[in-house]
Amino acid sequence: MSNTEAARRHAGESHGVGHVATYVVLTLLAIMYIFPFLVEVANSFKTDEEATLAGMSLWSTNWTTAAYTTLFANSDFALWTMNSVIVTVVVTTGRVFFVSLAGYSLARLRFPGRQAVYLALIAVMSVPAVVLLIPKFLVIKSLGIYDSYAGMILPLLVDAAGVFIMRNFFESIPLAVEEAARIDGAGTFRTFWSVVLPMSRPALMTIIILSFQGSWNELNHFIVSTQSPSLTTLTKGVASLASGQLSSGNQYPIKLAAAALMTIPVAIIFFIFQKRIMNTSGGAVKE
Amino acid sequence: MTTTQGLARATPAPAQGRGRRSLGNAQAGAGWLFVLPMVVVLGLFLFLPVVMAAWVSVSDWSGRGAPWGGNVNFVGSKNYVDVLGGQGLAARDFGTAIRNNLYYVILVVPLQTVLSLLLAFMVNKRALRGKSFYRTAFYFPSVTSSVAITVLWLFLFSASGAVNAFLGWFSIQGPNWFADPRGVIHIMLGGGDGPAALQEPALFGISGWEWLAGPSVAMCAFILMAIFTTSGTFMLLFLAALQAIGEETEEAAMVDGASAWQRFWYVTLPMLRPTVFTVITLGLIGTWQVFDQIYTGTQGGPSKTTLTPAYLSYDAAFLSGDWGRGAAIAFVLFGIIVLFTILQRLILGGGDNTGTDRRAQRAEKRARTRAAAQTGGVA
């Protein structure tokens, strides 16, 4: 007992110094993580000259929105945004549906070849994405969907990790409710659609967040599936800005404005669903 | 509901048997129907591509017409030999790319693992205030696009950028990061051409002296960027594991009189072993696939010191029209990733869960799948 007391007191003493140190270290690190984004926003409202000379300063004597005006006037930024929105919305909607269908089937339905399909899924998950750059181009080209929305969207409609997440979720929910529905005479799809899916909101939110973020930030798939300027997405477009395809000079404010604008949608999703994304103890799945 | 149940119970045995069989058939049909979209999409855009690329990597296809057309010839291992052996440009480029990426992996994987563990450990303290603020700050870079971060990095690390301004406070004159091809180890050795013994072409067509260059200054900027963008994801993974371990173990050790360092080193860290294993595996898979940053930022420059196998594969196929070589590089890269994960498994001895309970294992597994989906460890 006295041992415990001693340990507690010992811990309490070391608490003071250790505690302050933790706050100091954490705060310094947090500044290092946040500061770059503040620099990004601040410099997007400066002139090119000022951004080049005093990039570290978060203040300016002559704020200007010139970078944003130029960005929309001299580049296809609006078109890129539209393409990114189209792809992200269609991919996310499609993924939620197909991924949960497949996950449900693998978790609940008995059919010949199920185990083989599941093993193939695991195998496919281990293929690194970058290895598929050339191969994906070959297939997309032979299917005749190169340089089209179909080629941009179809290959992203299902992702193996999503199927895996949904399968694990469906396995964790009790069978009883589905059985009741089946006894009521509901078919497999009805049971899935109107009984199981409404119960799956937490897992579906995880899928929505992951696919939104994934398809909004996707770059290499669009590099190999499109070439015409009218199909350029934000990632591809801003990457071309970065390598200096917009007039002379550094043009830092314009590039930073583009980077800041394209970050807004994921930032919004992140702050709305922060609790869910950062909640590690409960995880994606409620049990 | 009662009527249906009543009917079911009243139905005679044989009919029930038939009913069950037809129900089974219906379920088998539905089962296949439900997985069909997944099988078609993954089959068409994951499985088939690998098969086609395997053929292209042993052919002389030039990018025109179908890869299996009449004028495409089987060239055996030529593309692989061009890349892996000999002194040609293809071999030297590949050797350079491997060297660049190897230094990147060697530096990024340990640093991001240690940093994310440290972050998780600090934000997990029970008495800490503003937990969610710190977690948000550390995690936010992980959700932003690699293109946007690269654009920001090019600005921060420009000759008169924020990083050099910061170094200036300490009277250090920073380099012109993204334009500086000098290897860090070469700089430390004082430059020059190195001893004559190291001038001969060694492995993959580049000399021993070039192998010893270390990451270029430009590559160091990318290394810092990788740590900045991935430490948040891995912090969450460690956090999930730490919370699964719970406070009891820690408290028991405290009662036994263990110091904070002893508690961490002998109690917590061994229990985190499976997570450390996961983070290193995902780290290895991710760091060998550097592409977006190079495509957006440097296209392999300066002097090819940020060239990576992934970018070289793209460059060879899409920009130089040498599809066979590009596909061969992709397959060699695949082999390297497999080899490294096997080596790691042998050295670290697998990620077996020993200490934690089943619930904790499940929480950890979930966090892992999510992290994999995010870091691109999963296609």
PDB file of C-alpha atoms in Angstrom, chain A residues 7 11 19 22-23 25-27 29-30 32-34 36-37 39-40 43 51-52 55-56 98 101-102 104-106 109-112 117 121 124-125 127-140 142-143 145 154-155 158 161 163-165 168 182-184 188-189 206 210 213 217 219-220 223-224 235 238-239 242-243 252 255-256 259 262-263 266-267 270-271 274 276-285 287, chain B residues 1 4-5 27-28 30-32 34-35 37-39 41-42 44-46 48-50 52-53 56 61 67-68 115 119 122-123 125 127-129 132-145 147-149 151-152 154-156 158 160 162 165-166 169 227-228 231 236 239-240 243 254-255 289 291-292 295-296 299 310 313-314 317-318 323 326-327 330 333-334 337 362-363 365-366 369-370 373-374 377-379:
ATOM      1  CA  ALA A   7       4.737   5.488  -6.713  1.00  0.00           C
ATOM      2  CA  ALA A  11       4.632  10.195 -10.520  1.00  0.00           C
ATOM      3  CA  HIS A  19       4.182  17.981 -18.193  1.00  0.00           C
ATOM      4  CA  THR A  22       5.355  17.813 -23.146  1.00  0.00           C
ATOM      5  CA  TYR A  23       3.375  20.998 -23.803  1.00  0.00           C
ATOM      6  CA  VAL A  25       7.415  20.013 -27.440  1.00  0.00           C
ATOM      7  CA  LEU A  26       3.853  19.462 -28.650  1.00  0.00           C
ATOM      8  CA  THR A  27       3.252  23.157 -29.243  1.00  0.00           C
ATOM      9  CA  LEU A  29       5.655  20.585 -33.300  1.00  0.00           C
ATOM     10  CA  ALA A  30       2.094  21.815 -33.854  1.00  0.00           C
ATOM     11  CA  MET A  32       5.730  23.313 -37.488  1.00  0.00           C
ATOM     12  CA  TYR A  33       2.730  21.387 -38.834  1.00  0.00           C
ATOM     13  CA  ILE A  34       0.373  24.364 -39.103  1.00  0.00           C
ATOM     14  CA  PRO A  36       3.211  25.870 -43.771  1.00  0.00           C
ATOM     15  CA  PHE A  37      -0.530  26.142 -44.392  1.00  0.00           C
ATOM     16  CA  VAL A  39       2.273  30.591 -45.228  1.00  0.00           C
ATOM     17  CA  GLU A  40       0.350  29.121 -48.156  1.00  0.00           C
ATOM     18  CA  ASN A  43       1.345  34.344 -49.705  1.00  0.00           C
ATOM     19  CA  ALA A  51       6.098  36.398 -51.954  1.00  0.00           C
ATOM     20  CA  THR A  52       9.479  35.645 -53.498  1.00  0.00           C
ATOM     21  CA  GLY A  55       7.869  34.263 -48.096  1.00  0.00           C
ATOM     22  CA  MET A  56       8.045  33.603 -44.391  1.00  0.00           C
ATOM     23  CA  PHE A  98     -20.726  -1.449 -55.014  1.00  0.00           C
ATOM     24  CA  LEU A 101     -22.905  -4.870 -52.001  1.00  0.00           C
ATOM     25  CA  ALA A 102     -19.730  -6.893 -52.367  1.00  0.00           C
ATOM     26  CA  TYR A 104     -22.366  -7.889 -47.736  1.00  0.00           C
ATOM     27  CA  SER A 105     -22.162 -10.772 -50.152  1.00  0.00           C
ATOM     28  CA  LEU A 106     -18.769 -11.864 -48.836  1.00  0.00           C
ATOM     29  CA  LEU A 109     -24.351 -14.872 -48.490  1.00  0.00           C
ATOM     30  CA  ARG A 110     -23.364 -18.468 -49.114  1.00  0.00           C
ATOM     31  CA  PHE A 111     -22.437 -19.099 -52.730  1.00  0.00           C
ATOM     32  CA  PRO A 112     -19.998 -21.387 -54.505  1.00  0.00           C
ATOM     33  CA  VAL A 117     -13.301 -14.494 -54.470  1.00  0.00           C
ATOM     34  CA  LEU A 121      -9.477  -9.832 -53.122  1.00  0.00           C
ATOM     35  CA  VAL A 124      -5.265  -7.975 -55.358  1.00  0.00           C
ATOM     36  CA  MET A 125      -4.898  -5.653 -52.348  1.00  0.00           C
ATOM     37  CA  VAL A 127      -0.420  -5.022 -55.704  1.00  0.00           C
ATOM     38  CA  PRO A 128       1.217  -1.583 -55.358  1.00  0.00           C
ATOM     39  CA  ALA A 129      -0.719   1.149 -57.197  1.00  0.00           C
ATOM     40  CA  VAL A 130       2.297   2.602 -58.966  1.00  0.00           C
ATOM     41  CA  VAL A 131       3.105  -0.738 -60.581  1.00  0.00           C
ATOM     42  CA  LEU A 132      -0.269  -0.502 -62.335  1.00  0.00           C
ATOM     43  CA  LEU A 133       0.385   2.796 -64.152  1.00  0.00           C
ATOM     44  CA  ILE A 134       1.372   1.330 -67.504  1.00  0.00           C
ATOM     45  CA  PRO A 135      -0.871  -1.760 -67.277  1.00  0.00           C
ATOM     46  CA  LYS A 136      -3.967   0.325 -66.511  1.00  0.00           C
ATOM     47  CA  PHE A 137      -3.255   2.532 -69.494  1.00  0.00           C
ATOM     48  CA  LEU A 138      -3.014  -0.548 -71.727  1.00  0.00           C
ATOM     49  CA  VAL A 139      -6.374  -1.914 -70.594  1.00  0.00           C
ATOM     50  CA  ILE A 140      -8.157   1.441 -70.709  1.00  0.00           C
ATOM     51  CA  SER A 142      -7.885  -1.471 -75.442  1.00  0.00           C
ATOM     52  CA  LEU A 143     -11.368  -1.064 -73.975  1.00  0.00           C
ATOM     53  CA  ILE A 145     -12.434   4.302 -72.944  1.00  0.00           C
ATOM     54  CA  LEU A 154     -14.901   3.069 -64.006  1.00  0.00           C
ATOM     55  CA  PRO A 155     -11.535   1.829 -62.700  1.00  0.00           C
ATOM     56  CA  VAL A 158     -14.529  -0.356 -56.560  1.00  0.00           C
ATOM     57  CA  ALA A 161      -9.807  -1.906 -49.120  1.00  0.00           C
ATOM     58  CA  VAL A 163     -14.844  -4.023 -49.697  1.00  0.00           C
ATOM     59  CA  PHE A 164     -12.658  -5.343 -46.922  1.00  0.00           C
ATOM     60  CA  ILE A 165     -13.842  -2.672 -44.453  1.00  0.00           C
ATOM     61  CA  ASN A 168     -15.622  -6.795 -41.606  1.00  0.00           C
ATOM     62  CA  ARG A 182     -36.292 -12.713 -44.397  1.00  0.00           C
ATOM     63  CA  ILE A 183     -39.034 -14.494 -42.510  1.00  0.00           C
ATOM     64  CA  ASP A 184     -41.217 -11.508 -43.350  1.00  0.00           C
ATOM     65  CA  THR A 188     -31.994 -10.708 -50.422  1.00  0.00           C
ATOM     66  CA  PHE A 189     -31.694  -7.296 -52.038  1.00  0.00           C
ATOM     67  CA  THR A 206     -15.905   5.769 -43.350  1.00  0.00           C
ATOM     68  CA  LEU A 210     -12.061   7.600 -47.720  1.00  0.00           C
ATOM     69  CA  GLN A 213     -10.503  12.050 -50.127  1.00  0.00           C
ATOM     70  CA  ASN A 217      -6.570  13.711 -54.387  1.00  0.00           C
ATOM     71  CA  LEU A 219      -3.355  11.990 -59.594  1.00  0.00           C
ATOM     72  CA  ASN A 220      -1.673   9.074 -61.299  1.00  0.00           C
ATOM     73  CA  ILE A 223      -2.350  10.905 -65.850  1.00  0.00           C
ATOM     74  CA  VAL A 224      -2.657   7.507 -67.521  1.00  0.00           C
ATOM     75  CA  THR A 235      -4.598  17.484 -59.338  1.00  0.00           C
ATOM     76  CA  VAL A 238      -2.306  22.225 -60.555  1.00  0.00           C
ATOM     77  CA  ALA A 239       0.633  19.882 -61.148  1.00  0.00           C
ATOM     78  CA  ALA A 242       3.655  23.836 -60.603  1.00  0.00           C
ATOM     79  CA  SER A 243       6.000  22.999 -63.443  1.00  0.00           C
ATOM     80  CA  TYR A 252       4.219  31.703 -56.422  1.00  0.00           C
ATOM     81  CA  LYS A 255       0.368  28.384 -57.499  1.00  0.00           C
ATOM     82  CA  LEU A 256      -0.277  28.786 -53.785  1.00  0.00           C
ATOM     83  CA  ALA A 259      -3.076  24.710 -53.875  1.00  0.00           C
ATOM     84  CA  MET A 262      -7.993  22.639 -53.975  1.00  0.00           C
ATOM     85  CA  THR A 263      -7.425  21.864 -50.295  1.00  0.00           C
ATOM     86  CA  VAL A 266     -11.023  17.923 -48.148  1.00  0.00           C
ATOM     87  CA  ALA A 267     -10.470  20.373 -45.316  1.00  0.00           C
ATOM     88  CA  PHE A 270     -12.070  16.705 -42.478  1.00  0.00           C
ATOM     89  CA  PHE A 271     -13.403  19.272 -40.028  1.00  0.00           C
ATOM     90  CA  GLN A 274     -13.135  15.085 -37.526  1.00  0.00           C
ATOM     91  CA  ARG A 276     -15.188  10.063 -36.795  1.00  0.00           C
ATOM     92  CA  ILE A 277     -11.839  10.271 -38.568  1.00  0.00           C
ATOM     93  CA  MET A 278      -9.833  10.826 -35.411  1.00  0.00           C
ATOM     94  CA  ASN A 279     -11.830   8.496 -33.185  1.00  0.00           C
ATOM     95  CA  THR A 280      -9.408   5.655 -32.827  1.00  0.00           C
ATOM     96  CA  SER A 281     -10.789   3.906 -29.775  1.00  0.00           C
ATOM     97  CA  GLY A 282     -14.193   3.163 -31.285  1.00  0.00           C
ATOM     98  CA  GLY A 283     -12.794   2.833 -34.775  1.00  0.00           C
ATOM     99  CA  ALA A 284     -14.892   2.982 -37.875  1.00  0.00           C
ATOM    100  CA  VAL A 285     -17.209   0.303 -36.683  1.00  0.00           C
ATOM    101  CA  GLU A 287     -19.881  -2.854 -32.057  1.00  0.00           C
TER     102      GLU A 287
ATOM    103  CA  MET B   1     -45.441 -11.489 -38.996  1.00  0.00           C
ATOM    104  CA  THR B   4     -46.032 -15.945 -41.807  1.00  0.00           C
ATOM    105  CA  GLN B   5     -44.388 -17.656 -38.898  1.00  0.00           C
ATOM    106  CA  GLN B  27     -28.881 -16.822 -52.225  1.00  0.00           C
ATOM    107  CA  ALA B  28     -26.137 -18.237 -54.427  1.00  0.00           C
ATOM    108  CA  ALA B  30     -27.736 -13.061 -55.254  1.00  0.00           C
ATOM    109  CA  GLY B  31     -24.290 -13.717 -53.809  1.00  0.00           C
ATOM    110  CA  TRP B  32     -22.687 -13.749 -57.236  1.00  0.00           C
ATOM    111  CA  PHE B  34     -23.678  -8.749 -55.477  1.00  0.00           C
ATOM    112  CA  VAL B  35     -19.957  -9.390 -55.955  1.00  0.00           C
ATOM    113  CA  PRO B  37     -19.419  -5.418 -60.038  1.00  0.00           C
ATOM    114  CA  MET B  38     -16.411  -5.859 -57.779  1.00  0.00           C
ATOM    115  CA  VAL B  39     -15.145  -8.888 -59.693  1.00  0.00           C
ATOM    116  CA  VAL B  41     -13.910  -3.835 -61.989  1.00  0.00           C
ATOM    117  CA  LEU B  42     -11.018  -5.387 -60.077  1.00  0.00           C
ATOM    118  CA  LEU B  44     -10.527  -5.593 -65.585  1.00  0.00           C
ATOM    119  CA  PHE B  45      -8.469  -2.866 -63.967  1.00  0.00           C
ATOM    120  CA  LEU B  46      -6.216  -4.781 -61.591  1.00  0.00           C
ATOM    121  CA  LEU B  48      -5.933  -8.070 -66.443  1.00  0.00           C
ATOM    122  CA  PRO B  49      -3.523  -5.080 -66.474  1.00  0.00           C
ATOM    123  CA  VAL B  50      -0.891  -7.072 -64.619  1.00  0.00           C
ATOM    124  CA  MET B  52      -0.970  -7.470 -70.106  1.00  0.00           C
ATOM    125  CA  ALA B  53       1.982  -5.607 -68.648  1.00  0.00           C
ATOM    126  CA  VAL B  56       4.544  -5.962 -72.758  1.00  0.00           C
ATOM    127  CA  TRP B  61       5.698  -2.919 -78.414  1.00  0.00           C
ATOM    128  CA  PRO B  67       0.163  -4.717 -77.773  1.00  0.00           C
ATOM    129  CA  TRP B  68      -0.823  -8.164 -79.091  1.00  0.00           C
ATOM    130  CA  LEU B 115       8.065  10.585 -34.945  1.00  0.00           C
ATOM    131  CA  LEU B 119       3.388  12.078 -31.326  1.00  0.00           C
ATOM    132  CA  MET B 122       2.411  12.547 -26.228  1.00  0.00           C
ATOM    133  CA  VAL B 123      -1.184  13.156 -27.344  1.00  0.00           C
ATOM    134  CA  LYS B 125      -1.485  11.388 -22.066  1.00  0.00           C
ATOM    135  CA  ALA B 127      -3.947  14.740 -18.308  1.00  0.00           C
ATOM    136  CA  LEU B 128      -3.160  16.523 -21.568  1.00  0.00           C
ATOM    137  CA  ARG B 129      -5.390  19.470 -22.433  1.00  0.00           C
ATOM    138  CA  SER B 132      -7.973  17.266 -30.186  1.00  0.00           C
ATOM    139  CA  PHE B 133      -6.201  20.459 -31.262  1.00  0.00           C
ATOM    140  CA  TYR B 134      -2.838  18.712 -31.339  1.00  0.00           C
ATOM    141  CA  ARG B 135      -4.222  15.626 -33.057  1.00  0.00           C
ATOM    142  CA  THR B 136      -5.893  17.783 -35.708  1.00  0.00           C
ATOM    143  CA  ALA B 137      -2.707  19.749 -36.317  1.00  0.00           C
ATOM    144  CA  PHE B 138      -0.621  16.610 -36.798  1.00  0.00           C
ATOM    145  CA  TYR B 139      -3.177  14.767 -38.886  1.00  0.00           C
ATOM    146  CA  PHE B 140      -4.272  17.548 -41.254  1.00  0.00           C
ATOM    147  CA  PRO B 141      -1.300  17.255 -43.679  1.00  0.00           C
ATOM    148  CA  SER B 142      -2.278  13.605 -44.221  1.00  0.00           C
ATOM    149  CA  VAL B 143      -5.645  14.458 -45.796  1.00  0.00           C
ATOM    150  CA  THR B 144      -4.379  17.087 -48.241  1.00  0.00           C
ATOM    151  CA  SER B 145      -3.383  16.163 -51.773  1.00  0.00           C
ATOM    152  CA  VAL B 147       0.035  17.871 -55.460  1.00  0.00           C
ATOM    153  CA  ALA B 148      -1.005  20.752 -53.183  1.00  0.00           C
ATOM    154  CA  ILE B 149       1.666  19.856 -50.627  1.00  0.00           C
ATOM    155  CA  VAL B 151       3.393  23.104 -54.615  1.00  0.00           C
ATOM    156  CA  LEU B 152       3.666  24.430 -51.062  1.00  0.00           C
ATOM    157  CA  LEU B 154       8.478  24.126 -53.733  1.00  0.00           C
ATOM    158  CA  PHE B 155       7.681  27.544 -52.274  1.00  0.00           C
ATOM    159  CA  LEU B 156       8.876  26.883 -48.716  1.00  0.00           C
ATOM    160  CA  SER B 158      12.858  27.968 -52.673  1.00  0.00           C
ATOM    161  CA  SER B 160      14.711  32.807 -50.608  1.00  0.00           C
ATOM    162  CA  ALA B 162      10.589  30.414 -45.576  1.00  0.00           C
ATOM    163  CA  ALA B 165      14.708  32.584 -43.926  1.00  0.00           C
ATOM    164  CA  PHE B 166      14.344  30.483 -40.784  1.00  0.00           C
ATOM    165  CA  TRP B 169      18.012  33.436 -38.030  1.00  0.00           C
ATOM    166  CA  ILE B 227       7.618  12.685 -42.925  1.00  0.00           C
ATOM    167  CA  PHE B 228       5.373  15.762 -42.689  1.00  0.00           C
ATOM    168  CA  SER B 231       3.343  10.977 -39.572  1.00  0.00           C
ATOM    169  CA  LEU B 236      -3.519   7.557 -35.397  1.00  0.00           C
ATOM    170  CA  LEU B 239      -2.897   5.921 -30.884  1.00  0.00           C
ATOM    171  CA  ALA B 240      -5.424   3.146 -31.554  1.00  0.00           C
ATOM    172  CA  GLN B 243      -5.700   3.055 -26.286  1.00  0.00           C
ATOM    173  CA  MET B 254       4.176   2.421 -12.047  1.00  0.00           C
ATOM    174  CA  VAL B 255       3.235   0.620  -8.837  1.00  0.00           C
ATOM    175  CA  GLN B 289       6.239   4.171 -54.741  1.00  0.00           C
ATOM    176  CA  PHE B 291       5.633   9.297 -57.864  1.00  0.00           C
ATOM    177  CA  ASP B 292       3.206  12.221 -57.379  1.00  0.00           C
ATOM    178  CA  TYR B 295       5.808  14.319 -61.268  1.00  0.00           C
ATOM    179  CA  THR B 296       4.573  17.595 -59.768  1.00  0.00           C
ATOM    180  CA  GLN B 299      10.498  15.448 -62.882  1.00  0.00           C
ATOM    181  CA  ALA B 310       8.163   4.666 -60.252  1.00  0.00           C
ATOM    182  CA  SER B 313       8.880   3.680 -65.340  1.00  0.00           C
ATOM    183  CA  TYR B 314       6.333   6.374 -66.276  1.00  0.00           C
ATOM    184  CA  ALA B 317       6.800   4.429 -71.243  1.00  0.00           C
ATOM    185  CA  PHE B 318       4.746   7.602 -71.595  1.00  0.00           C
ATOM    186  CA  TRP B 323       6.922   0.657 -73.207  1.00  0.00           C
ATOM    187  CA  GLY B 326       8.759   0.931 -68.587  1.00  0.00           C
ATOM    188  CA  ALA B 327       6.805  -2.249 -67.859  1.00  0.00           C
ATOM    189  CA  ALA B 330       7.447  -1.611 -62.931  1.00  0.00           C
ATOM    190  CA  LEU B 333       9.903  -2.381 -58.576  1.00  0.00           C
ATOM    191  CA  PHE B 334       7.138  -4.785 -57.593  1.00  0.00           C
ATOM    192  CA  ILE B 337       8.714  -4.111 -52.661  1.00  0.00           C
ATOM    193  CA  ARG B 362      -9.837  -5.783 -33.937  1.00  0.00           C
ATOM    194  CA  ALA B 363      -9.505  -2.050 -33.268  1.00  0.00           C
ATOM    195  CA  LYS B 365      -6.869  -4.136 -37.566  1.00  0.00           C
ATOM    196  CA  ARG B 366      -9.501  -1.564 -38.475  1.00  0.00           C
ATOM    197  CA  THR B 369      -7.012  -1.101 -43.058  1.00  0.00           C
ATOM    198  CA  ARG B 370      -7.905   2.573 -42.994  1.00  0.00           C
ATOM    199  CA  ALA B 373      -6.326   2.735 -47.815  1.00  0.00           C
ATOM    200  CA  GLN B 374      -4.942   6.190 -47.180  1.00  0.00           C
ATOM    201  CA  GLY B 377      -0.475   0.694 -49.593  1.00  0.00           C
ATOM    202  CA  VAL B 378      -3.608  -0.638 -51.178  1.00  0.00           C
ATOM    203  CA  ALA B 379      -4.410  -0.164 -54.829  1.00  0.00           C
TER     204      ALA B 379
END
